[in-house]
């Protein structure tokens, strides 16, 4: 008989277990993990560096990075936010540093630092980590819970589910009475074949991107890859548009503004000014607006301007086309690619069925849910982990005093 059983040996599971046991050492706590290894997503996150959180310390601003969960997380983030995360890890000897874009990593730049921190804490607190325990069923026989695994039956007063986007567990929760929002990919890149970006792998530029025929718009760096487009601007768009783009079967058109800081008329005036001031300059060889030589050349040629042509030789139609390519270039997206191994999904347990003061199920007493098992997801940058830390901490606050 256990006091608290954690199902899922990931970020939210470990954070919950450690905080519960620290706050109430008398409680018997165990972690069940279906695989042979734990914290696998922590290990690969942030390119193996583990992007633990983001340097956004105002809860009302922080929630704006969650396409699903914004309203529900406002209260929890007032209780435990990125500064609390930094302090929690610092107290355990893990220092963090902040990069220019706000992402926060351990100073070692190694995700193993976070994993070691969790494993050491579990060892000191005597929290068993039971790997190769795949959950087969979850039953509520008041007042206790029964969890059948491939390695035996466990009974507990409280069960915490932190299994992420595991369809098998979602099915079990549905059988227990919870509604599940169907899963769709959230963070992904766009597959695009287009002459304007061919052979430009690695080129990055600050853009504004719109999905044509929708309200979806995103700003930020866009990265050209060998399969199409990636980078923060694309990943944000994929997160906010997860359901819309799934409905389109990932076949749609995007419109890119390569000069988002200039209104179209001002851009046109600047081009005409360059034409007047530098009539003999070859257009393709003299990039402007911060565009790389290769990207500028591709956009110029797509405007119908010839290689070696000077500004003096351009006609009105070519100038109009250049303005169009710089501010409204349309690209056809034909499919998606998963963003590295950091697979994030939109979907999970309906948020209205969870008490966000405690993360306890409103339907089943003694059942708690944290992390991506809920219909919560964020853009890339450490926000998904912050949701795990905050959920785990809130659960521990509630469970440890009961």
Tab-separated table of C-alpha atoms in Angstrom:
chain	number	residue	atom	x	y	z
A	1	UNK	CA	0.000	0.000	0.000
A	2	UNK	CA	1.470	3.299	-1.153
A	3	UNK	CA	0.443	6.814	-0.188
A	4	UNK	CA	1.294	8.293	-3.605
A	5	UNK	CA	1.930	6.487	-6.883
A	6	UNK	CA	3.371	8.538	-9.733
A	7	UNK	CA	2.639	7.040	-13.157
A	8	UNK	CA	5.247	8.335	-15.596
A	9	UNK	CA	8.989	8.802	-15.061
A	10	UNK	CA	9.339	12.119	-16.849
A	11	UNK	CA	9.833	15.737	-15.825
A	12	UNK	CA	6.448	16.260	-14.138
A	13	UNK	CA	6.556	12.860	-12.450
A	14	UNK	CA	9.965	13.331	-10.843
A	15	UNK	CA	9.265	16.911	-9.817
A	16	UNK	CA	6.009	15.859	-8.153
A	17	UNK	CA	7.560	12.888	-6.341
A	18	UNK	CA	10.536	14.830	-4.981
A	19	UNK	CA	8.439	17.763	-3.769
A	20	UNK	CA	5.805	15.527	-2.137
A	21	UNK	CA	8.450	13.542	-0.256
A	22	UNK	CA	10.421	16.629	0.802
A	23	UNK	CA	7.320	18.269	2.209
A	24	UNK	CA	6.100	15.125	3.957
A	25	UNK	CA	8.852	12.495	4.453
A	26	UNK	CA	6.358	10.122	6.103
A	27	UNK	CA	4.516	9.512	2.842
A	28	UNK	CA	5.365	6.379	0.835
A	29	UNK	CA	5.968	7.564	-2.715
A	30	UNK	CA	6.991	5.574	-5.811
A	31	UNK	CA	7.494	6.303	-9.508
A	32	UNK	CA	6.259	3.818	-12.133
A	33	UNK	CA	7.862	4.012	-15.571
A	34	UNK	CA	6.887	1.784	-18.521
A	35	UNK	CA	10.334	1.960	-20.196
A	36	UNK	CA	13.740	0.843	-19.057
A	37	UNK	CA	14.961	4.462	-18.767
A	38	UNK	CA	13.534	7.550	-17.112
A	39	UNK	CA	13.619	11.248	-18.048
A	40	UNK	CA	14.254	10.473	-21.732
A	41	UNK	CA	12.599	13.682	-22.926
A	42	UNK	CA	14.621	15.743	-20.448
A	43	UNK	CA	17.782	14.158	-21.874
A	44	UNK	CA	17.114	15.216	-25.488
A	45	UNK	CA	15.445	18.571	-24.823
A	46	UNK	CA	17.164	21.745	-25.946
A	47	UNK	CA	19.556	19.804	-28.145
A	48	UNK	CA	20.742	17.780	-25.146
A	49	UNK	CA	21.170	20.868	-22.955
A	50	UNK	CA	17.688	20.850	-21.317
A	51	UNK	CA	15.862	24.145	-21.685
A	52	UNK	CA	14.537	24.098	-18.105
A	53	UNK	CA	12.410	27.249	-18.296
A	54	UNK	CA	12.165	30.753	-19.748
A	55	UNK	CA	13.184	34.094	-18.215
A	56	UNK	CA	9.614	35.403	-18.135
A	57	UNK	CA	8.793	36.220	-14.526
A	58	UNK	CA	5.408	37.914	-14.919
A	59	UNK	CA	2.654	35.241	-14.795
A	60	UNK	CA	0.215	37.287	-16.876
A	61	UNK	CA	2.845	37.539	-19.638
A	62	UNK	CA	4.087	33.967	-19.204
A	63	UNK	CA	0.643	32.467	-19.943
A	64	UNK	CA	0.603	34.150	-23.368
A	65	UNK	CA	3.029	31.468	-24.568
A	66	UNK	CA	0.477	28.667	-24.124
A	67	UNK	CA	-1.901	28.149	-27.065
A	68	UNK	CA	-3.835	25.753	-24.837
A	69	UNK	CA	-3.910	26.361	-21.081
A	70	UNK	CA	-3.463	30.152	-20.987
A	71	UNK	CA	-6.470	30.854	-18.759
A	72	UNK	CA	-6.018	27.826	-16.521
A	73	UNK	CA	-2.299	28.403	-15.829
A	74	UNK	CA	-2.590	32.023	-14.726
A	75	UNK	CA	-3.371	31.084	-11.104
A	76	UNK	CA	-0.781	28.279	-10.874
A	77	UNK	CA	1.955	30.533	-12.288
A	78	UNK	CA	1.285	33.050	-9.522
A	79	UNK	CA	2.123	30.193	-7.138
A	80	UNK	CA	5.189	28.776	-8.893
A	81	UNK	CA	6.879	30.474	-11.856
A	82	UNK	CA	10.326	30.520	-13.545
A	83	UNK	CA	12.026	32.366	-10.677
A	84	UNK	CA	10.815	29.647	-8.307
A	85	UNK	CA	12.157	27.050	-10.751
A	86	UNK	CA	15.585	28.723	-10.779
A	87	UNK	CA	15.599	28.899	-6.966
A	88	UNK	CA	14.516	25.247	-6.671
A	89	UNK	CA	17.386	24.017	-8.813
A	90	UNK	CA	19.904	26.443	-7.280
A	91	UNK	CA	19.043	25.114	-3.814
A	92	UNK	CA	20.074	21.681	-5.104
A	93	UNK	CA	23.343	22.901	-6.605
A	94	UNK	CA	22.160	23.359	-10.194
A	95	UNK	CA	22.934	26.840	-11.462
A	96	UNK	CA	21.233	28.184	-14.582
A	97	UNK	CA	22.083	30.810	-17.170
A	98	UNK	CA	19.879	32.829	-19.491
A	99	UNK	CA	20.508	33.152	-23.219
A	100	UNK	CA	19.739	36.241	-25.302
A	101	UNK	CA	16.333	34.901	-26.358
A	102	UNK	CA	15.292	34.223	-22.739
A	103	UNK	CA	15.777	30.450	-22.752
A	104	UNK	CA	17.324	29.124	-19.558
A	105	UNK	CA	19.729	26.177	-19.318
A	106	UNK	CA	21.913	24.636	-16.621
A	107	UNK	CA	25.306	26.352	-16.697
A	108	UNK	CA	26.835	22.997	-17.633
A	109	UNK	CA	24.803	23.081	-20.870
A	110	UNK	CA	24.168	19.396	-20.270
A	111	UNK	CA	20.766	17.838	-19.628
A	112	UNK	CA	22.458	15.112	-17.588
A	113	UNK	CA	22.907	17.745	-14.856
A	114	UNK	CA	19.118	17.934	-14.429
A	115	UNK	CA	18.740	14.156	-14.615
A	116	UNK	CA	21.450	13.640	-11.989
A	117	UNK	CA	19.792	16.220	-9.739
A	118	UNK	CA	16.493	14.318	-9.868
A	119	UNK	CA	18.047	10.871	-9.448
A	120	UNK	CA	20.162	12.010	-6.509
A	121	UNK	CA	17.137	13.581	-4.818
A	122	UNK	CA	15.137	10.349	-5.263
A	123	UNK	CA	18.012	8.346	-3.825
A	124	UNK	CA	18.331	10.607	-0.772
A	125	UNK	CA	14.576	10.649	-0.204
A	126	UNK	CA	14.322	6.891	-0.791
A	127	UNK	CA	11.785	7.166	-3.610
A	128	UNK	CA	11.751	3.877	-5.571
A	129	UNK	CA	11.979	4.296	-9.358
A	130	UNK	CA	10.297	1.214	-10.800
A	131	UNK	CA	11.194	0.895	-14.485
A	132	UNK	CA	9.691	-1.655	-16.901
A	133	UNK	CA	6.354	-1.246	-15.134
A	134	UNK	CA	3.907	-0.653	-17.960
A	135	UNK	CA	0.480	0.232	-16.560
A	136	UNK	CA	-2.262	-2.109	-17.790
A	137	UNK	CA	-5.210	-0.738	-15.852
A	138	UNK	CA	-6.166	1.928	-13.322
A	139	UNK	CA	-9.149	1.210	-11.044
A	140	UNK	CA	-10.739	3.282	-8.292
A	141	UNK	CA	-12.050	1.142	-5.447
A	142	UNK	CA	-12.906	3.742	-2.784
A	143	UNK	CA	-11.076	4.818	-0.790
A	144	UNK	CA	-8.000	3.547	-2.662
A	145	UNK	CA	-6.633	3.152	-6.178
A	146	UNK	CA	-5.424	-0.054	-7.814
A	147	UNK	CA	-2.809	0.150	-10.553
A	148	UNK	CA	-2.068	-3.066	-12.420
A	149	UNK	CA	1.325	-3.135	-14.150
A	150	UNK	CA	3.244	-5.741	-16.144
A	151	UNK	CA	5.193	-6.356	-12.931
A	152	UNK	CA	2.453	-6.542	-10.344
A	153	UNK	CA	-0.469	-4.794	-8.675
A	154	UNK	CA	-0.031	-1.556	-6.700
A	155	UNK	CA	-2.501	0.018	-4.294
A	156	UNK	CA	-2.374	3.697	-3.346
A	157	UNK	CA	-4.337	6.451	-1.657
A	158	UNK	CA	-3.385	8.948	-4.356
A	159	UNK	CA	-2.389	8.490	-7.992
A	160	UNK	CA	-0.585	11.146	-10.051
A	161	UNK	CA	-0.630	10.681	-13.840
A	162	UNK	CA	2.286	12.366	-15.661
A	163	UNK	CA	2.529	10.211	-18.781
A	164	UNK	CA	2.461	12.985	-21.413
A	165	UNK	CA	0.720	12.198	-24.682
A	166	UNK	CA	0.435	8.445	-24.103
A	167	UNK	CA	-2.718	7.254	-25.952
A	168	UNK	CA	-2.947	4.071	-23.857
A	169	UNK	CA	-3.164	6.069	-20.611
A	170	UNK	CA	-5.588	8.531	-22.199
A	171	UNK	CA	-7.852	5.555	-23.015
A	172	UNK	CA	-7.718	4.426	-19.376
A	173	UNK	CA	-8.576	7.930	-18.159
A	174	UNK	CA	-11.464	8.030	-20.624
A	175	UNK	CA	-12.765	4.729	-19.227
A	176	UNK	CA	-12.615	6.300	-15.763
A	177	UNK	CA	-14.906	9.098	-16.974
A	178	UNK	CA	-12.595	11.821	-18.253
A	179	UNK	CA	-13.082	13.445	-21.641
A	180	UNK	CA	-10.015	13.446	-23.889
A	181	UNK	CA	-9.365	16.142	-26.477
A	182	UNK	CA	-8.000	14.277	-29.549
A	183	UNK	CA	-4.264	14.628	-30.048
A	184	UNK	CA	-2.656	16.540	-32.921
A	185	UNK	CA	1.010	17.541	-33.379
A	186	UNK	CA	1.860	20.983	-32.007
A	187	UNK	CA	5.530	21.796	-32.656
A	188	UNK	CA	6.519	20.983	-36.221
A	189	UNK	CA	8.280	22.446	-39.241
A	190	UNK	CA	6.869	23.069	-42.725
A	191	UNK	CA	7.740	21.004	-45.790
A	192	UNK	CA	8.161	23.382	-48.739
A	193	UNK	CA	9.711	22.835	-52.151
A	194	UNK	CA	10.298	26.188	-53.836
A	195	UNK	CA	13.052	27.554	-56.053
A	196	UNK	CA	13.270	30.704	-53.911
A	197	UNK	CA	14.602	28.717	-50.945
A	198	UNK	CA	16.402	25.871	-52.732
A	199	UNK	CA	20.062	25.451	-51.752
A	200	UNK	CA	19.679	27.985	-48.907
A	201	UNK	CA	19.845	25.545	-45.984
A	202	UNK	CA	20.954	27.351	-42.814
A	203	UNK	CA	19.866	30.843	-43.901
A	204	UNK	CA	17.882	32.642	-41.205
A	205	UNK	CA	15.954	35.910	-41.353
A	206	UNK	CA	13.497	37.873	-39.197
A	207	UNK	CA	10.061	37.669	-40.804
A	208	UNK	CA	6.315	37.934	-40.351
A	209	UNK	CA	4.397	34.845	-41.516
A	210	UNK	CA	0.669	34.487	-42.131
A	211	UNK	CA	-1.328	31.378	-42.997
A	212	UNK	CA	-3.532	32.410	-45.893
A	213	UNK	CA	-7.257	32.022	-45.289
A	214	UNK	CA	-6.872	32.122	-41.492
A	215	UNK	CA	-6.155	34.508	-38.621
A	216	UNK	CA	-2.805	32.815	-37.891
A	217	UNK	CA	0.206	35.125	-37.856
A	218	UNK	CA	3.683	34.845	-36.315
A	219	UNK	CA	6.811	36.990	-36.038
A	220	UNK	CA	10.417	36.031	-35.409
A	221	UNK	CA	13.428	34.299	-36.961
A	222	UNK	CA	12.638	31.881	-39.807
A	223	UNK	CA	15.217	29.217	-40.693
A	224	UNK	CA	15.459	27.667	-44.151
A	225	UNK	CA	16.150	23.924	-44.029
A	226	UNK	CA	16.740	21.254	-46.658
A	227	UNK	CA	13.077	20.204	-46.350
A	228	UNK	CA	11.504	23.674	-46.081
A	229	UNK	CA	11.198	26.111	-43.185
A	230	UNK	CA	11.751	25.987	-39.429
A	231	UNK	CA	12.874	28.391	-36.702
A	232	UNK	CA	10.912	30.143	-33.924
A	233	UNK	CA	8.474	31.925	-36.265
A	234	UNK	CA	7.417	28.631	-37.893
A	235	UNK	CA	7.283	26.686	-34.626
A	236	UNK	CA	5.116	29.368	-32.984
A	237	UNK	CA	2.785	29.259	-35.951
A	238	UNK	CA	2.569	25.453	-35.749
A	239	UNK	CA	1.716	25.615	-32.038
A	240	UNK	CA	-0.975	28.268	-32.300
A	241	UNK	CA	-2.373	26.700	-35.456
A	242	UNK	CA	-2.086	23.041	-34.351
A	243	UNK	CA	-5.764	22.197	-34.826
A	244	UNK	CA	-6.388	24.480	-37.818
A	245	UNK	CA	-3.396	23.102	-39.727
A	246	UNK	CA	-4.356	19.511	-38.852
A	247	UNK	CA	-7.802	20.170	-40.342
A	248	UNK	CA	-6.069	21.382	-43.508
A	249	UNK	CA	-4.144	18.086	-43.547
A	250	UNK	CA	-0.961	20.207	-43.541
A	251	UNK	CA	-1.680	21.457	-47.070
A	252	UNK	CA	-1.884	25.258	-47.076
A	253	UNK	CA	-0.249	28.475	-48.208
A	254	UNK	CA	1.795	30.917	-46.163
A	255	UNK	CA	2.606	34.530	-46.903
A	256	UNK	CA	5.991	35.855	-45.776
A	257	UNK	CA	7.026	39.448	-45.195
A	258	UNK	CA	10.837	39.600	-45.245
A	259	UNK	CA	10.810	43.285	-44.235
A	260	UNK	CA	8.255	43.321	-41.377
A	261	UNK	CA	9.506	46.611	-39.904
A	262	UNK	CA	8.610	48.598	-43.035
A	263	UNK	CA	5.151	49.391	-44.350
A	264	UNK	CA	4.779	48.452	-48.001
A	265	UNK	CA	4.609	52.065	-49.256
A	266	UNK	CA	7.725	53.023	-47.289
A	267	UNK	CA	9.505	50.007	-48.745
A	268	UNK	CA	8.490	51.044	-52.249
A	269	UNK	CA	9.798	54.566	-51.640
A	270	UNK	CA	13.111	53.211	-50.377
A	271	UNK	CA	13.526	51.021	-53.460
A	272	UNK	CA	12.800	53.989	-55.745
A	273	UNK	CA	15.292	56.076	-53.772
A	274	UNK	CA	17.976	53.387	-54.264
A	275	UNK	CA	17.106	53.292	-57.965
A	276	UNK	CA	17.632	57.055	-58.218
A	277	UNK	CA	20.776	57.156	-56.063
A	278	UNK	CA	22.527	54.027	-57.369
A	279	UNK	CA	21.221	53.475	-60.926
A	280	UNK	CA	24.306	51.604	-62.150
A	281	UNK	CA	24.485	49.087	-59.303
A	282	UNK	CA	23.720	45.486	-60.161
A	283	UNK	CA	20.650	44.534	-58.144
A	284	UNK	CA	21.393	40.850	-57.479
A	285	UNK	CA	24.901	41.604	-56.200
A	286	UNK	CA	23.924	44.250	-53.625
A	287	UNK	CA	21.555	42.889	-50.951
A	288	UNK	CA	19.583	45.269	-48.727
A	289	UNK	CA	17.239	45.097	-45.700
A	290	UNK	CA	19.580	42.700	-43.889
A	291	UNK	CA	18.873	39.856	-46.315
A	292	UNK	CA	21.734	37.469	-47.025
A	293	UNK	CA	23.291	37.635	-50.473
A	294	UNK	CA	21.822	34.289	-51.532
A	295	UNK	CA	18.269	34.901	-50.272
A	296	UNK	CA	18.204	38.432	-51.734
A	297	UNK	CA	19.355	37.090	-55.096
A	298	UNK	CA	16.631	34.413	-55.124
A	299	UNK	CA	13.885	36.953	-54.345
A	300	UNK	CA	15.190	39.407	-56.947
A	301	UNK	CA	15.261	36.746	-59.675
A	302	UNK	CA	11.738	35.634	-58.659
A	303	UNK	CA	10.647	39.228	-59.334
A	304	UNK	CA	11.539	38.865	-62.995
A	305	UNK	CA	14.722	40.910	-62.648
A	306	UNK	CA	17.607	39.373	-64.591
A	307	UNK	CA	21.042	38.418	-63.323
A	308	UNK	CA	23.354	41.414	-63.768
A	309	UNK	CA	20.494	43.874	-64.333
A	310	UNK	CA	21.011	47.367	-62.864
A	311	UNK	CA	18.514	49.494	-60.974
A	312	UNK	CA	18.322	51.861	-63.947
A	313	UNK	CA	17.106	49.027	-66.175
A	314	UNK	CA	14.150	47.983	-63.981
A	315	UNK	CA	10.634	48.721	-65.126
A	316	UNK	CA	7.507	49.383	-63.050
A	317	UNK	CA	6.296	45.776	-63.280
A	318	UNK	CA	9.618	44.437	-61.970
A	319	UNK	CA	9.634	46.950	-59.104
A	320	UNK	CA	6.097	45.956	-58.149
A	321	UNK	CA	7.069	42.276	-58.236
A	322	UNK	CA	10.114	42.955	-56.040
A	323	UNK	CA	7.891	44.700	-53.471
A	324	UNK	CA	5.542	41.698	-53.615
A	325	UNK	CA	8.352	39.148	-53.136
A	326	UNK	CA	9.729	41.110	-50.176
A	327	UNK	CA	6.415	41.630	-48.382
A	328	UNK	CA	3.850	39.089	-49.601
A	329	UNK	CA	5.803	36.133	-50.971
A	330	UNK	CA	3.481	33.112	-51.079
A	331	UNK	CA	4.823	29.603	-50.421
A	332	UNK	CA	2.927	26.315	-50.611
A	333	UNK	CA	3.277	24.012	-47.603
A	334	UNK	CA	2.951	20.325	-48.379
A	335	UNK	CA	3.223	18.393	-45.129
A	336	UNK	CA	5.154	18.747	-41.882
A	337	UNK	CA	8.223	17.379	-40.132
A	338	UNK	CA	8.625	16.774	-36.407
A	339	UNK	CA	10.826	19.339	-34.671
A	340	UNK	CA	13.913	17.262	-33.811
A	341	UNK	CA	12.887	14.651	-31.211
A	342	UNK	CA	11.032	17.169	-29.059
A	343	UNK	CA	7.588	15.955	-30.031
A	344	UNK	CA	4.838	18.027	-28.448
A	345	UNK	CA	1.133	17.443	-28.950
A	346	UNK	CA	-2.031	19.444	-28.458
A	347	UNK	CA	-4.675	17.319	-26.767
A	348	UNK	CA	-5.294	15.438	-23.553
A	349	UNK	CA	-7.618	15.562	-20.572
A	350	UNK	CA	-10.251	18.306	-20.819
A	351	UNK	CA	-9.081	21.234	-18.691
A	352	UNK	CA	-12.550	21.962	-17.296
A	353	UNK	CA	-12.382	18.569	-15.543
A	354	UNK	CA	-9.365	19.544	-13.416
A	355	UNK	CA	-9.138	21.806	-10.353
A	356	UNK	CA	-6.245	24.148	-11.160
A	357	UNK	CA	-5.733	25.089	-7.522
A	358	UNK	CA	-4.625	21.525	-6.792
A	359	UNK	CA	-4.381	19.712	-10.179
A	360	UNK	CA	-6.801	17.110	-8.781
A	361	UNK	CA	-9.454	15.590	-10.999
A	362	UNK	CA	-12.925	17.043	-10.457
A	363	UNK	CA	-14.369	13.664	-11.432
A	364	UNK	CA	-12.266	11.255	-9.374
A	365	UNK	CA	-10.964	12.093	-5.870
A	366	UNK	CA	-7.321	11.254	-5.311
A	367	UNK	CA	-6.425	11.371	-9.007
A	368	UNK	CA	-3.995	14.140	-10.030
A	369	UNK	CA	-2.769	15.125	-13.485
A	370	UNK	CA	0.269	17.166	-14.528
A	371	UNK	CA	2.251	17.985	-17.650
A	372	UNK	CA	1.227	17.100	-21.194
A	373	UNK	CA	-1.327	14.474	-20.140
A	374	UNK	CA	-3.549	17.560	-19.910
A	375	UNK	CA	-4.687	19.546	-22.951
A	376	UNK	CA	-1.896	22.056	-22.352
A	377	UNK	CA	1.036	22.842	-24.610
A	378	UNK	CA	3.320	25.768	-25.286
A	379	UNK	CA	5.588	27.218	-27.901
A	380	UNK	CA	9.240	26.189	-27.822
A	381	UNK	CA	11.554	27.897	-25.308
A	382	UNK	CA	11.263	26.107	-21.953
A	383	UNK	CA	7.561	26.783	-21.442
A	384	UNK	CA	6.438	23.149	-21.622
A	385	UNK	CA	8.850	22.221	-18.831
A	386	UNK	CA	7.628	25.138	-16.725
A	387	UNK	CA	4.120	23.705	-16.974
A	388	UNK	CA	5.514	20.409	-15.616
A	389	UNK	CA	7.341	22.063	-12.709
A	390	UNK	CA	4.370	24.204	-11.732
A	391	UNK	CA	1.916	21.301	-11.914
A	392	UNK	CA	4.159	19.025	-9.874
A	393	UNK	CA	4.743	21.680	-7.237
A	394	UNK	CA	1.009	22.457	-6.855
A	395	UNK	CA	0.185	18.771	-6.496
A	396	UNK	CA	2.863	18.385	-3.828
A	397	UNK	CA	1.451	21.356	-1.896
A	398	UNK	CA	-1.955	19.688	-1.796
A	399	UNK	CA	-0.983	16.040	-1.272
A	400	UNK	CA	1.697	16.610	1.374
A	401	UNK	CA	-0.726	18.157	3.876
A	402	UNK	CA	-3.555	15.643	3.382
